[in-house]
Backbone as numpy.savetxt, mean C-alpha at the origin, in Angstrom:
# Nx Ny Nz CAx CAy CAz Cx Cy Cz
-29.62 9.88 -48.73 -29.75 10.67 -47.53 -28.37 11.22 -47.17
-28.34 12.45 -46.84 -27.07 13.11 -46.54 -27.14 13.77 -45.16
-26.07 13.51 -44.36 -26.01 14.12 -43.03 -24.97 15.24 -43.06
-25.31 16.34 -42.49 -24.36 17.45 -42.39 -24.06 17.68 -40.92
-22.79 17.67 -40.62 -22.36 17.88 -39.24 -21.73 19.26 -39.16
-22.33 20.11 -38.38 -21.77 21.45 -38.25 -21.44 21.71 -36.79
-20.30 22.31 -36.57 -19.87 22.64 -35.21 -20.38 24.03 -34.85
-21.42 24.03 -34.07 -21.95 25.30 -33.61 -21.19 25.71 -32.36
-21.22 26.96 -31.98 -20.55 27.39 -30.75 -21.04 26.62 -29.52
-22.30 26.23 -29.52 -22.84 25.46 -28.40 -22.19 24.08 -28.32
-22.02 23.40 -29.46 -21.38 22.08 -29.46 -19.91 22.18 -29.07
-19.23 23.22 -29.52 -17.83 23.40 -29.14 -17.70 23.63 -27.64
-18.56 24.46 -27.08 -18.54 24.72 -25.63 -18.85 23.45 -24.86
-19.81 22.65 -25.34 -20.15 21.38 -24.68 -18.97 20.41 -24.73
-18.27 20.34 -25.85 -17.12 19.46 -25.97 -16.00 19.89 -25.02
-15.74 21.18 -24.94 -14.69 21.67 -24.03 -15.06 21.40 -22.58
-16.30 21.68 -22.22 -16.76 21.44 -20.85 -16.68 19.95 -20.51
-17.09 19.08 -21.44 -17.03 17.64 -21.20 -15.59 17.16 -21.04
-14.69 17.70 -21.85 -13.28 17.33 -21.74 -12.67 17.74 -20.41
-12.98 18.95 -19.97 -12.46 19.42 -18.68 -13.05 18.60 -17.54
-14.35 18.31 -17.61 -14.99 17.50 -16.57 -14.37 16.11 -16.52
-14.08 15.52 -17.68 -13.45 14.21 -17.73 -12.06 14.24 -17.08
-11.27 15.27 -17.37 -9.94 15.39 -16.77 -10.02 15.56 -15.26
-10.97 16.35 -14.78 -11.14 16.54 -13.33 -11.53 15.23 -12.66
-12.45 14.49 -13.27 -12.86 13.21 -12.69 -11.72 12.19 -12.70
-10.94 12.15 -13.75 -9.79 11.24 -13.80 -8.74 11.61 -12.75
-8.53 12.90 -12.55 -7.59 13.33 -11.51 -8.09 12.91 -10.13
-9.38 13.11 -9.87 -9.95 12.73 -8.58 -9.84 11.23 -8.36
-10.10 10.44 -9.40 -9.98 8.99 -9.28 -8.54 8.58 -8.99
-7.59 9.18 -9.70 -6.18 8.87 -9.45 -5.73 9.26 -8.06
-6.25 10.38 -7.57 -5.91 10.82 -6.22 -6.41 9.83 -5.18
-7.65 9.37 -5.33 -8.21 8.41 -4.38 -7.49 7.07 -4.43
-7.14 6.62 -5.63 -6.40 5.36 -5.76 -5.02 5.50 -5.12
-4.37 6.63 -5.33 -3.07 6.87 -4.72 -3.13 6.90 -3.21
-4.19 7.51 -2.68 -4.36 7.53 -1.22 -4.53 6.13 -0.67
-5.32 5.32 -1.32 -5.55 3.96 -0.83 -4.29 3.11 -0.94
-3.49 3.34 -1.97 -2.24 2.59 -2.10 -1.21 3.03 -1.07
-1.25 4.28 -0.66 -0.30 4.77 0.33 -0.63 4.24 1.72
-1.88 3.91 2.00 -2.26 3.41 3.31 -1.90 1.95 3.49
-1.80 1.19 2.42 -1.56 -0.24 2.53 -0.23 -0.60 3.18
0.89 0.04 2.85 2.15 -0.35 3.48 2.14 -0.20 5.00
1.42 0.79 5.54 1.35 0.95 6.98 0.68 -0.26 7.61
-0.38 -0.74 6.99 -1.07 -1.92 7.50 -0.17 -3.14 7.38
0.50 -3.27 6.26 1.39 -4.42 6.05 2.55 -4.36 7.03
3.11 -3.18 7.29 4.21 -3.05 8.23 3.80 -3.48 9.63
2.60 -3.06 10.06 2.14 -3.45 11.39 1.97 -4.96 11.49
1.41 -5.56 10.46 1.20 -7.02 10.46 2.55 -7.74 10.46
3.49 -7.25 9.65 4.79 -7.92 9.59 5.55 -7.77 10.90
5.41 -6.64 11.58 6.04 -6.47 12.88 5.44 -7.44 13.90
4.13 -7.63 13.85 3.50 -8.56 14.77 3.99 -9.99 14.51
4.07 -10.35 13.23 4.53 -11.69 12.87 5.99 -11.88 13.27
6.83 -10.88 13.00 8.25 -11.00 13.36 8.43 -11.06 14.88
7.62 -10.31 15.62 7.69 -10.39 17.08 7.31 -11.77 17.59
6.28 -12.36 16.99 5.86 -13.70 17.39 6.95 -14.71 17.04
7.55 -14.58 15.87 8.63 -15.50 15.48 9.81 -15.36 16.42
10.15 -14.12 16.79 11.28 -13.90 17.71 11.00 -14.53 19.07
9.79 -14.36 19.56 9.43 -14.96 20.84 9.49 -16.48 20.78
8.97 -17.06 19.70 9.00 -18.51 19.54 10.44 -19.02 19.43
11.27 -18.28 18.70 12.67 -18.70 18.55 13.41 -18.61 19.88
13.14 -17.56 20.64 13.79 -17.43 21.95 13.34 -18.54 22.89
12.07 -18.89 22.83 11.57 -19.98 23.68 12.18 -21.32 23.27
12.34 -21.53 21.97 12.91 -22.79 21.50 14.40 -22.87 21.83
15.10 -21.73 21.84 16.54 -21.73 22.09 16.89 -21.66 23.57
15.92 -21.50 24.44 16.19 -21.33 25.88 16.97 -22.51 26.47
16.59 -23.75 26.22 17.37 -24.85 26.80 18.82 -24.87 26.33
19.05 -24.58 25.06 20.41 -24.57 24.52 21.19 -23.41 25.13
20.54 -22.27 25.26 21.19 -21.08 25.81 21.63 -21.33 27.25
20.80 -22.01 28.02 21.15 -22.32 29.41 22.39 -23.21 29.47
22.47 -24.21 28.58 23.64 -25.12 28.57 24.90 -24.38 28.16
24.78 -23.47 27.18 25.94 -22.69 26.74 26.44 -21.81 27.86
25.54 -21.18 28.59 25.94 -20.34 29.71 26.60 -21.17 30.80
26.09 -22.37 31.04 26.69 -23.24 32.04 28.11 -23.64 31.64
28.31 -23.94 30.36 29.64 -24.32 29.87 30.59 -23.14 29.96
30.12 -21.94 29.61 30.95 -20.75 29.69 31.34 -20.48 31.15
30.40 -20.68 32.06 30.70 -20.44 33.48 31.70 -21.45 34.00
31.58 -22.69 33.56 32.52 -23.72 33.98 33.90 -23.49 33.40
33.98 -22.90 32.21 35.27 -22.66 31.58 36.03 -21.53 32.26
35.34 -20.67 32.97 36.02 -19.56 33.62 36.64 -20.02 34.87
């Protein structure tokens, strides 16, 4: 049994159309992935700012007694 493969103009046009469609779909997929990756740092930045603000507030509250004593010593030294 022998198979003959011939490239007709219809098959060539179908191959070109399929290749272009594949490239367009890959571009669209890359664009959407890029958009989603660009949005993530904004979310992470907001979360990190909230965490850093909470840490700063906790640190200030923990240092308040020491800060009061330092100010008292500085006032007495003057």
